[in-house]
PDB file of C-alpha atoms in Angstrom:
ATOM      1  CA  MET A  15     -10.279  -6.517  -3.244  1.00 41.00           C
ATOM      2  CA  ALA A  16      -8.739  -3.650  -5.199  1.00 40.00           C
ATOM      3  CA  THR A  17      -9.345  -3.822  -8.945  1.00 49.00           C
ATOM      4  CA  SER A  18      -7.189  -0.888 -10.076  1.00 67.00           C
ATOM      5  CA  SER A  19      -3.499  -0.248  -9.608  1.00 83.00           C
ATOM      6  CA  PRO A  20      -2.745   0.456  -5.936  1.00 91.00           C
ATOM      7  CA  LEU A  21      -1.607   3.883  -4.788  1.00 93.00           C
ATOM      8  CA  LEU A  22      -0.327   2.364  -1.545  1.00 95.00           C
ATOM      9  CA  SER A  23       1.275  -1.052  -1.233  1.00 96.00           C
ATOM     10  CA  ALA A  24       3.442  -2.991   1.177  1.00 96.00           C
ATOM     11  CA  GLU A  25       5.319  -6.053  -0.020  1.00 96.00           C
ATOM     12  CA  GLY A  26       6.788  -8.282   2.675  1.00 97.00           C
ATOM     13  CA  LEU A  27       7.254  -5.236   4.907  1.00 97.00           C
ATOM     14  CA  THR A  28       9.350  -6.213   7.919  1.00 97.00           C
ATOM     15  CA  LYS A  29      10.689  -4.136  10.805  1.00 96.00           C
ATOM     16  CA  ARG A  30      12.553  -5.119  13.961  1.00 95.00           C
ATOM     17  CA  TYR A  31      13.311  -3.062  17.048  1.00 92.00           C
ATOM     18  CA  GLY A  32      15.993  -5.095  18.780  1.00 92.00           C
ATOM     19  CA  ASP A  33      14.450  -8.465  19.589  1.00 90.00           C
ATOM     20  CA  THR A  34      10.920  -7.221  18.870  1.00 91.00           C
ATOM     21  CA  LEU A  35       9.406  -8.004  15.478  1.00 93.00           C
ATOM     22  CA  ALA A  36       7.205  -4.968  14.894  1.00 94.00           C
ATOM     23  CA  LEU A  37       6.206  -5.918  11.328  1.00 96.00           C
ATOM     24  CA  ASP A  38       6.278  -9.489  10.062  1.00 95.00           C
ATOM     25  CA  ALA A  39       6.279  -9.641   6.238  1.00 95.00           C
ATOM     26  CA  LEU A  40       3.195  -7.422   5.859  1.00 96.00           C
ATOM     27  CA  ASP A  41       1.448  -7.346   2.474  1.00 96.00           C
ATOM     28  CA  LEU A  42      -1.011  -4.551   1.812  1.00 94.00           C
ATOM     29  CA  SER A  43      -2.613  -2.980  -1.258  1.00 95.00           C
ATOM     30  CA  ILE A  44      -4.865   0.102  -1.351  1.00 96.00           C
ATOM     31  CA  ALA A  45      -6.381   1.430  -4.583  1.00 95.00           C
ATOM     32  CA  PRO A  46      -7.759   4.899  -5.405  1.00 95.00           C
ATOM     33  CA  GLY A  47     -11.071   5.500  -3.658  1.00 94.00           C
ATOM     34  CA  GLU A  48     -10.406   3.004  -0.874  1.00 95.00           C
ATOM     35  CA  VAL A  49     -10.312   3.606   2.866  1.00 95.00           C
ATOM     36  CA  TYR A  50      -8.341   0.767   4.438  1.00 96.00           C
ATOM     37  CA  CYS A  51      -8.662   0.596   8.218  1.00 95.00           C
ATOM     38  CA  LEU A  52      -5.991  -1.184  10.260  1.00 95.00           C
ATOM     39  CA  LEU A  53      -7.350  -2.475  13.563  1.00 94.00           C
ATOM     40  CA  GLY A  54      -5.206  -3.783  16.372  1.00 91.00           C
ATOM     41  CA  ALA A  55      -4.089  -3.323  19.950  1.00 89.00           C
ATOM     42  CA  ASN A  56      -1.173  -1.106  20.944  1.00 87.00           C
ATOM     43  CA  GLY A  57       2.034  -2.644  19.619  1.00 88.00           C
ATOM     44  CA  ALA A  58       0.278  -4.511  16.794  1.00 91.00           C
ATOM     45  CA  GLY A  59       2.319  -2.678  14.155  1.00 93.00           C
ATOM     46  CA  LYS A  60      -0.232  -0.137  12.887  1.00 94.00           C
ATOM     47  CA  SER A  61       1.840   2.990  13.521  1.00 92.00           C
ATOM     48  CA  THR A  62       5.042   1.292  12.350  1.00 95.00           C
ATOM     49  CA  THR A  63       3.315   0.543   9.045  1.00 96.00           C
ATOM     50  CA  ILE A  64       2.370   4.201   8.611  1.00 95.00           C
ATOM     51  CA  ASN A  65       5.875   5.312   9.624  1.00 95.00           C
ATOM     52  CA  CYS A  66       7.358   3.127   6.890  1.00 96.00           C
ATOM     53  CA  PHE A  67       5.156   4.843   4.299  1.00 96.00           C
ATOM     54  CA  LEU A  68       6.236   8.215   5.701  1.00 95.00           C
ATOM     55  CA  ASP A  69       9.921   7.162   5.640  1.00 94.00           C
ATOM     56  CA  PHE A  70      10.114   7.977   9.343  1.00 94.00           C
ATOM     57  CA  VAL A  71      11.551   4.480   9.804  1.00 94.00           C
ATOM     58  CA  ARG A  72      13.276   2.248   7.269  1.00 94.00           C
ATOM     59  CA  PRO A  73      12.128  -1.368   6.953  1.00 95.00           C
ATOM     60  CA  ASP A  74      14.547  -4.223   7.559  1.00 95.00           C
ATOM     61  CA  GLY A  75      12.920  -6.232   4.786  1.00 96.00           C
ATOM     62  CA  GLY A  76      10.373  -5.755   2.037  1.00 96.00           C
ATOM     63  CA  VAL A  77       9.235  -2.413   0.627  1.00 96.00           C
ATOM     64  CA  ALA A  78       6.604   0.263   1.105  1.00 97.00           C
ATOM     65  CA  LYS A  79       5.441   1.848  -2.155  1.00 97.00           C
ATOM     66  CA  ILE A  80       3.458   4.961  -3.012  1.00 96.00           C
ATOM     67  CA  GLY A  81       2.301   5.251  -6.592  1.00 94.00           C
ATOM     68  CA  GLY A  82       4.598   2.367  -7.508  1.00 93.00           C
ATOM     69  CA  GLN A  83       7.697   4.108  -6.147  1.00 95.00           C
ATOM     70  CA  VAL A  84       9.651   2.568  -3.280  1.00 96.00           C
ATOM     71  CA  VAL A  85       9.439   5.059  -0.421  1.00 96.00           C
ATOM     72  CA  ALA A  86      12.951   4.377   0.906  1.00 95.00           C
ATOM     73  CA  GLN A  87      14.410   5.056  -2.560  1.00 95.00           C
ATOM     74  CA  HIS A  88      12.221   8.068  -3.412  1.00 96.00           C
ATOM     75  CA  PRO A  89      11.375   9.744  -0.089  1.00 93.00           C
ATOM     76  CA  LEU A  90      10.897  13.274  -1.430  1.00 91.00           C
ATOM     77  CA  GLU A  91       8.883  12.307  -4.501  1.00 92.00           C
ATOM     78  CA  THR A  92       6.518  10.091  -2.523  1.00 93.00           C
ATOM     79  CA  LYS A  93       5.977  12.710   0.190  1.00 91.00           C
ATOM     80  CA  LYS A  94       4.662  15.117  -2.444  1.00 89.00           C
ATOM     81  CA  ARG A  95       1.722  12.796  -3.023  1.00 91.00           C
ATOM     82  CA  LEU A  96       0.645  12.255   0.562  1.00 92.00           C
ATOM     83  CA  ALA A  97      -0.861  13.980   3.553  1.00 91.00           C
ATOM     84  CA  TYR A  98      -0.402  12.751   7.122  1.00 92.00           C
ATOM     85  CA  ILE A  99      -2.962  13.335   9.851  1.00 89.00           C
ATOM     86  CA  PRO A 100      -1.849  12.052  13.272  1.00 88.00           C
ATOM     87  CA  GLU A 101      -3.938  11.786  16.419  1.00 86.00           C
ATOM     88  CA  THR A 102      -3.263  15.467  17.099  1.00 85.00           C
ATOM     89  CA  VAL A 103      -2.593  17.708  14.093  1.00 88.00           C
ATOM     90  CA  MET A 104       0.375  19.928  14.881  1.00 90.00           C
ATOM     91  CA  LEU A 105      -0.359  23.533  13.938  1.00 93.00           C
ATOM     92  CA  TYR A 106       0.951  26.946  14.973  1.00 95.00           C
ATOM     93  CA  GLY A 107      -1.296  28.079  17.812  1.00 94.00           C
ATOM     94  CA  ASN A 108      -0.543  31.786  17.382  1.00 95.00           C
ATOM     95  CA  LEU A 109      -1.707  31.690  13.740  1.00 96.00           C
ATOM     96  CA  SER A 110      -5.264  31.403  12.459  1.00 96.00           C
ATOM     97  CA  GLY A 111      -6.601  28.382  10.640  1.00 96.00           C
ATOM     98  CA  LEU A 112      -6.294  30.292   7.376  1.00 96.00           C
ATOM     99  CA  GLU A 113      -2.718  31.371   8.117  1.00 96.00           C
ATOM    100  CA  ASN A 114      -1.730  27.812   9.026  1.00 96.00           C
ATOM    101  CA  LEU A 115      -3.251  26.509   5.805  1.00 96.00           C
ATOM    102  CA  GLU A 116      -1.504  29.201   3.768  1.00 95.00           C
ATOM    103  CA  TYR A 117       1.851  28.345   5.347  1.00 94.00           C
ATOM    104  CA  PHE A 118       1.605  24.565   4.904  1.00 92.00           C
ATOM    105  CA  ALA A 119       0.053  24.746   1.427  1.00 92.00           C
ATOM    106  CA  THR A 120       2.806  27.092   0.236  1.00 92.00           C
ATOM    107  CA  LEU A 121       5.429  24.819   1.785  1.00 88.00           C
ATOM    108  CA  ALA A 122       3.960  21.794   0.030  1.00 84.00           C
ATOM    109  CA  THR A 123       3.322  23.284  -3.402  1.00 82.00           C
ATOM    110  CA  GLY A 124       6.049  25.935  -3.679  1.00 83.00           C
ATOM    111  CA  ALA A 125       3.468  28.587  -4.573  1.00 84.00           C
ATOM    112  CA  ARG A 126       1.091  30.669  -2.475  1.00 88.00           C
ATOM    113  CA  PRO A 127      -2.518  29.694  -3.286  1.00 88.00           C
ATOM    114  CA  ALA A 128      -5.134  32.419  -3.571  1.00 93.00           C
ATOM    115  CA  THR A 129      -6.851  33.303  -0.304  1.00 94.00           C
ATOM    116  CA  GLU A 130     -10.254  32.508  -1.817  1.00 94.00           C
ATOM    117  CA  GLU A 131      -9.059  29.010  -2.674  1.00 94.00           C
ATOM    118  CA  LEU A 132      -7.740  28.437   0.853  1.00 95.00           C
ATOM    119  CA  VAL A 133     -10.994  29.657   2.408  1.00 96.00           C
ATOM    120  CA  ALA A 134     -12.918  27.295   0.128  1.00 95.00           C
ATOM    121  CA  HIS A 135     -10.807  24.348   1.310  1.00 94.00           C
ATOM    122  CA  LEU A 136     -11.442  25.223   4.964  1.00 95.00           C
ATOM    123  CA  ILE A 137     -15.184  25.540   4.338  1.00 94.00           C
ATOM    124  CA  THR A 138     -15.178  22.198   2.508  1.00 92.00           C
ATOM    125  CA  ALA A 139     -13.361  20.667   5.480  1.00 90.00           C
ATOM    126  CA  GLY A 140     -16.154  21.860   7.753  1.00 89.00           C
ATOM    127  CA  LEU A 141     -14.912  25.047   9.436  1.00 92.00           C
ATOM    128  CA  ARG A 142     -17.393  27.888   9.775  1.00 93.00           C
ATOM    129  CA  ASP A 143     -16.722  31.352   8.383  1.00 93.00           C
ATOM    130  CA  ASP A 144     -16.252  32.771  11.869  1.00 93.00           C
ATOM    131  CA  GLN A 145     -13.678  30.081  12.779  1.00 95.00           C
ATOM    132  CA  ILE A 146     -11.376  30.414   9.779  1.00 96.00           C
ATOM    133  CA  ARG A 147      -9.576  33.524  11.037  1.00 96.00           C
ATOM    134  CA  GLN A 148      -9.530  32.540  14.705  1.00 96.00           C
ATOM    135  CA  ARG A 149      -6.218  31.611  16.299  1.00 96.00           C
ATOM    136  CA  VAL A 150      -5.661  27.857  16.277  1.00 95.00           C
ATOM    137  CA  GLY A 151      -4.675  27.990  19.961  1.00 94.00           C
ATOM    138  CA  GLY A 152      -8.398  28.177  20.707  1.00 94.00           C
ATOM    139  CA  TYR A 153      -9.405  25.361  18.358  1.00 94.00           C
ATOM    140  CA  SER A 154     -10.855  22.062  19.497  1.00 91.00           C
ATOM    141  CA  LYS A 155      -9.212  18.823  18.365  1.00 89.00           C
ATOM    142  CA  GLY A 156     -11.933  18.331  15.766  1.00 89.00           C
ATOM    143  CA  MET A 157     -11.285  21.780  14.312  1.00 91.00           C
ATOM    144  CA  ARG A 158      -7.565  21.005  14.085  1.00 91.00           C
ATOM    145  CA  GLN A 159      -8.379  17.805  12.188  1.00 89.00           C
ATOM    146  CA  LYS A 160     -10.416  19.855   9.729  1.00 92.00           C
ATOM    147  CA  VAL A 161      -7.416  22.093   9.052  1.00 94.00           C
ATOM    148  CA  GLY A 162      -5.430  18.900   8.447  1.00 91.00           C
ATOM    149  CA  ILE A 163      -8.004  17.798   5.863  1.00 91.00           C
ATOM    150  CA  ALA A 164      -7.897  21.267   4.281  1.00 93.00           C
ATOM    151  CA  ILE A 165      -4.108  20.941   3.962  1.00 92.00           C
ATOM    152  CA  ALA A 166      -4.605  17.619   2.156  1.00 90.00           C
ATOM    153  CA  LEU A 167      -7.123  19.265  -0.170  1.00 91.00           C
ATOM    154  CA  ALA A 168      -4.854  22.238  -0.890  1.00 91.00           C
ATOM    155  CA  LYS A 169      -1.925  19.909  -1.548  1.00 90.00           C
ATOM    156  CA  ARG A 170      -4.126  17.769  -3.819  1.00 90.00           C
ATOM    157  CA  ALA A 171      -2.801  14.710  -2.014  1.00 90.00           C
ATOM    158  CA  ASP A 172      -3.985  11.421  -3.471  1.00 91.00           C
ATOM    159  CA  VAL A 173      -2.637   9.384  -0.539  1.00 94.00           C
ATOM    160  CA  LEU A 174      -3.698   9.949   3.087  1.00 94.00           C
ATOM    161  CA  LEU A 175      -2.124   8.340   6.129  1.00 95.00           C
ATOM    162  CA  LEU A 176      -4.217   8.671   9.291  1.00 93.00           C
ATOM    163  CA  ASP A 177      -3.003   7.524  12.705  1.00 91.00           C
ATOM    164  CA  GLU A 178      -5.847   7.357  15.255  1.00 88.00           C
ATOM    165  CA  PRO A 179      -7.487  10.494  13.796  1.00 85.00           C
ATOM    166  CA  THR A 180     -10.777  10.091  15.690  1.00 81.00           C
ATOM    167  CA  SER A 181      -9.266   9.296  19.093  1.00 81.00           C
ATOM    168  CA  GLY A 182     -10.669  11.717  21.650  1.00 79.00           C
ATOM    169  CA  LEU A 183     -13.265  13.205  19.303  1.00 79.00           C
ATOM    170  CA  ASP A 184     -16.842  13.516  20.505  1.00 81.00           C
ATOM    171  CA  PRO A 185     -19.489  11.610  18.484  1.00 84.00           C
ATOM    172  CA  LYS A 186     -20.485  14.683  16.443  1.00 84.00           C
ATOM    173  CA  ALA A 187     -16.879  15.475  15.501  1.00 82.00           C
ATOM    174  CA  SER A 188     -16.197  11.827  14.742  1.00 84.00           C
ATOM    175  CA  ASN A 189     -19.207  11.695  12.454  1.00 85.00           C
ATOM    176  CA  GLU A 190     -18.039  14.855  10.712  1.00 84.00           C
ATOM    177  CA  PHE A 191     -14.631  13.258  10.161  1.00 84.00           C
ATOM    178  CA  HIS A 192     -16.439  10.270   8.611  1.00 86.00           C
ATOM    179  CA  ARG A 193     -18.097  12.674   6.158  1.00 86.00           C
ATOM    180  CA  LEU A 194     -14.718  14.127   5.201  1.00 86.00           C
ATOM    181  CA  LEU A 195     -13.294  10.672   4.541  1.00 87.00           C
ATOM    182  CA  GLY A 196     -16.208  10.075   2.179  1.00 87.00           C
ATOM    183  CA  LEU A 197     -15.341  13.292   0.358  1.00 87.00           C
ATOM    184  CA  LEU A 198     -11.722  12.211  -0.038  1.00 88.00           C
ATOM    185  CA  ARG A 199     -12.817   8.793  -1.313  1.00 88.00           C
ATOM    186  CA  GLU A 200     -14.999  10.472  -3.926  1.00 89.00           C
ATOM    187  CA  ARG A 201     -11.968  12.451  -5.077  1.00 88.00           C
ATOM    188  CA  GLY A 202     -10.042   9.226  -5.635  1.00 91.00           C
ATOM    189  CA  ALA A 203      -7.677   9.295  -2.667  1.00 93.00           C
ATOM    190  CA  ALA A 204      -6.252   6.109  -1.196  1.00 95.00           C
ATOM    191  CA  VAL A 205      -6.568   6.254   2.585  1.00 95.00           C
ATOM    192  CA  LEU A 206      -4.795   4.135   5.197  1.00 96.00           C
ATOM    193  CA  MET A 207      -6.198   4.671   8.695  1.00 94.00           C
ATOM    194  CA  ALA A 208      -4.832   3.071  11.846  1.00 93.00           C
ATOM    195  CA  THR A 209      -7.500   2.976  14.533  1.00 91.00           C
ATOM    196  CA  HIS A 210      -8.785   1.276  17.669  1.00 87.00           C
ATOM    197  CA  ASP A 211     -12.352   2.276  16.821  1.00 87.00           C
ATOM    198  CA  LEU A 212     -14.222  -0.763  15.454  1.00 90.00           C
ATOM    199  CA  PHE A 213     -17.392   1.238  14.852  1.00 87.00           C
ATOM    200  CA  ARG A 214     -15.611   3.924  12.846  1.00 86.00           C
ATOM    201  CA  ALA A 215     -13.626   1.315  10.904  1.00 90.00           C
ATOM    202  CA  LYS A 216     -16.879  -0.361   9.886  1.00 90.00           C
ATOM    203  CA  GLU A 217     -18.602   2.933   9.030  1.00 89.00           C
ATOM    204  CA  SER A 218     -15.718   4.701   7.263  1.00 89.00           C
ATOM    205  CA  GLY A 219     -13.689   1.861   5.805  1.00 92.00           C
ATOM    206  CA  THR A 220     -14.071  -0.017   2.543  1.00 94.00           C
ATOM    207  CA  ARG A 221     -11.716  -2.765   3.757  1.00 96.00           C
ATOM    208  CA  ILE A 222     -10.517  -3.710   7.216  1.00 96.00           C
ATOM    209  CA  GLY A 223      -7.304  -5.435   8.232  1.00 96.00           C
ATOM    210  CA  ILE A 224      -6.758  -6.826  11.728  1.00 96.00           C
ATOM    211  CA  MET A 225      -3.168  -6.817  12.978  1.00 95.00           C
ATOM    212  CA  LYS A 226      -1.591  -8.695  15.857  1.00 94.00           C
ATOM    213  CA  ALA A 227       2.102  -8.829  16.783  1.00 92.00           C
ATOM    214  CA  GLY A 228       3.175  -7.309  13.478  1.00 93.00           C
ATOM    215  CA  ARG A 229       1.120  -9.665  11.294  1.00 94.00           C
ATOM    216  CA  LYS A 230      -2.098  -9.125   9.374  1.00 95.00           C
ATOM    217  CA  VAL A 231      -4.258 -11.918  10.754  1.00 95.00           C
ATOM    218  CA  ALA A 232      -7.481 -11.082   8.905  1.00 94.00           C
ATOM    219  CA  GLU A 233      -8.718  -8.925   6.042  1.00 95.00           C
ATOM    220  CA  LEU A 234     -12.322  -8.332   4.953  1.00 94.00           C
ATOM    221  CA  ARG A 235     -14.612  -5.939   3.162  1.00 95.00           C
ATOM    222  CA  ALA A 236     -16.421  -3.588   5.527  1.00 92.00           C
ATOM    223  CA  ASP A 237     -19.746  -4.053   3.734  1.00 91.00           C
ATOM    224  CA  GLU A 238     -19.627  -7.815   4.219  1.00 91.00           C
ATOM    225  CA  ILE A 239     -19.720  -7.851   8.011  1.00 91.00           C
ATOM    226  CA  GLY A 240     -21.910  -6.313  10.702  1.00 92.00           C
ATOM    227  CA  HIS A 241     -20.730  -4.414  13.768  1.00 90.00           C
ATOM    228  CA  ALA A 242     -21.349  -7.306  16.161  1.00 93.00           C
ATOM    229  CA  ASP A 243     -19.607  -9.864  13.953  1.00 91.00           C
ATOM    230  CA  LEU A 244     -16.630  -7.538  13.428  1.00 92.00           C
ATOM    231  CA  GLU A 245     -16.266  -7.128  17.177  1.00 92.00           C
ATOM    232  CA  LYS A 246     -16.507 -10.893  17.660  1.00 92.00           C
ATOM    233  CA  LEU A 247     -13.866 -11.534  14.968  1.00 93.00           C
ATOM    234  CA  TYR A 248     -11.561  -8.902  16.420  1.00 91.00           C
ATOM    235  CA  LEU A 249     -11.819 -10.235  19.970  1.00 92.00           C
ATOM    236  CA  THR A 250     -11.262 -13.795  18.740  1.00 92.00           C
ATOM    237  CA  HIS A 251      -7.970 -12.800  17.159  1.00 90.00           C
ATOM    238  CA  MET A 252      -6.926 -10.742  20.171  1.00 85.00           C
ATOM    239  CA  HIS A 253      -7.444 -13.741  22.458  1.00 81.00           C
ATOM    240  CA  ASP A 254      -5.766 -16.325  20.238  1.00 65.00           C
TER     241      ASP A 254
END
């Protein structure tokens, strides 16, 4: 369990869509240097949880907090601390990776970073020199994800929200994304990742939560369970 003050926390987080209970009094706490992976089937509440932290949806009960601030009460302040990487990172296809990073970093910080600094972030995120100035319209999904990581680095975000970031990536790109998550952990970021990928949750996560019908039905440390036992536990909860 987390031993330092959490950067991300949910306290009794509840959300309804009509008669559907999407989140049922969810409690969650993620400290600096943690990668918390939320596992669950479609409709389990993973994306709704992330959307509450983003203030894309407002909870009907409980609170989502970033750095101790209630997101619904401080939406602009909390957004300054976070970076969001969805399944497909939305970038401007007619601009290069460098130009996209310059645009989004300037938007986030209010000042234009030096080109050398932006190039360094893209290299750190795994893009090659010859890819940095290519138009994003020709990028693979994995390359787009790397620009998303570079944006987080340029913004100096200490909170990352990832929604199925490795979906559709080939094994090499998925492994590279795992390396980048390790880099962000080392820099003290708190990461919440919603995923269907049990293998990647075990490899990349420090803690794993299993969600079903809006409730967290299990929580465990990733280093305390093997791949086969995690799969068995997950399937047991899905069939209950």
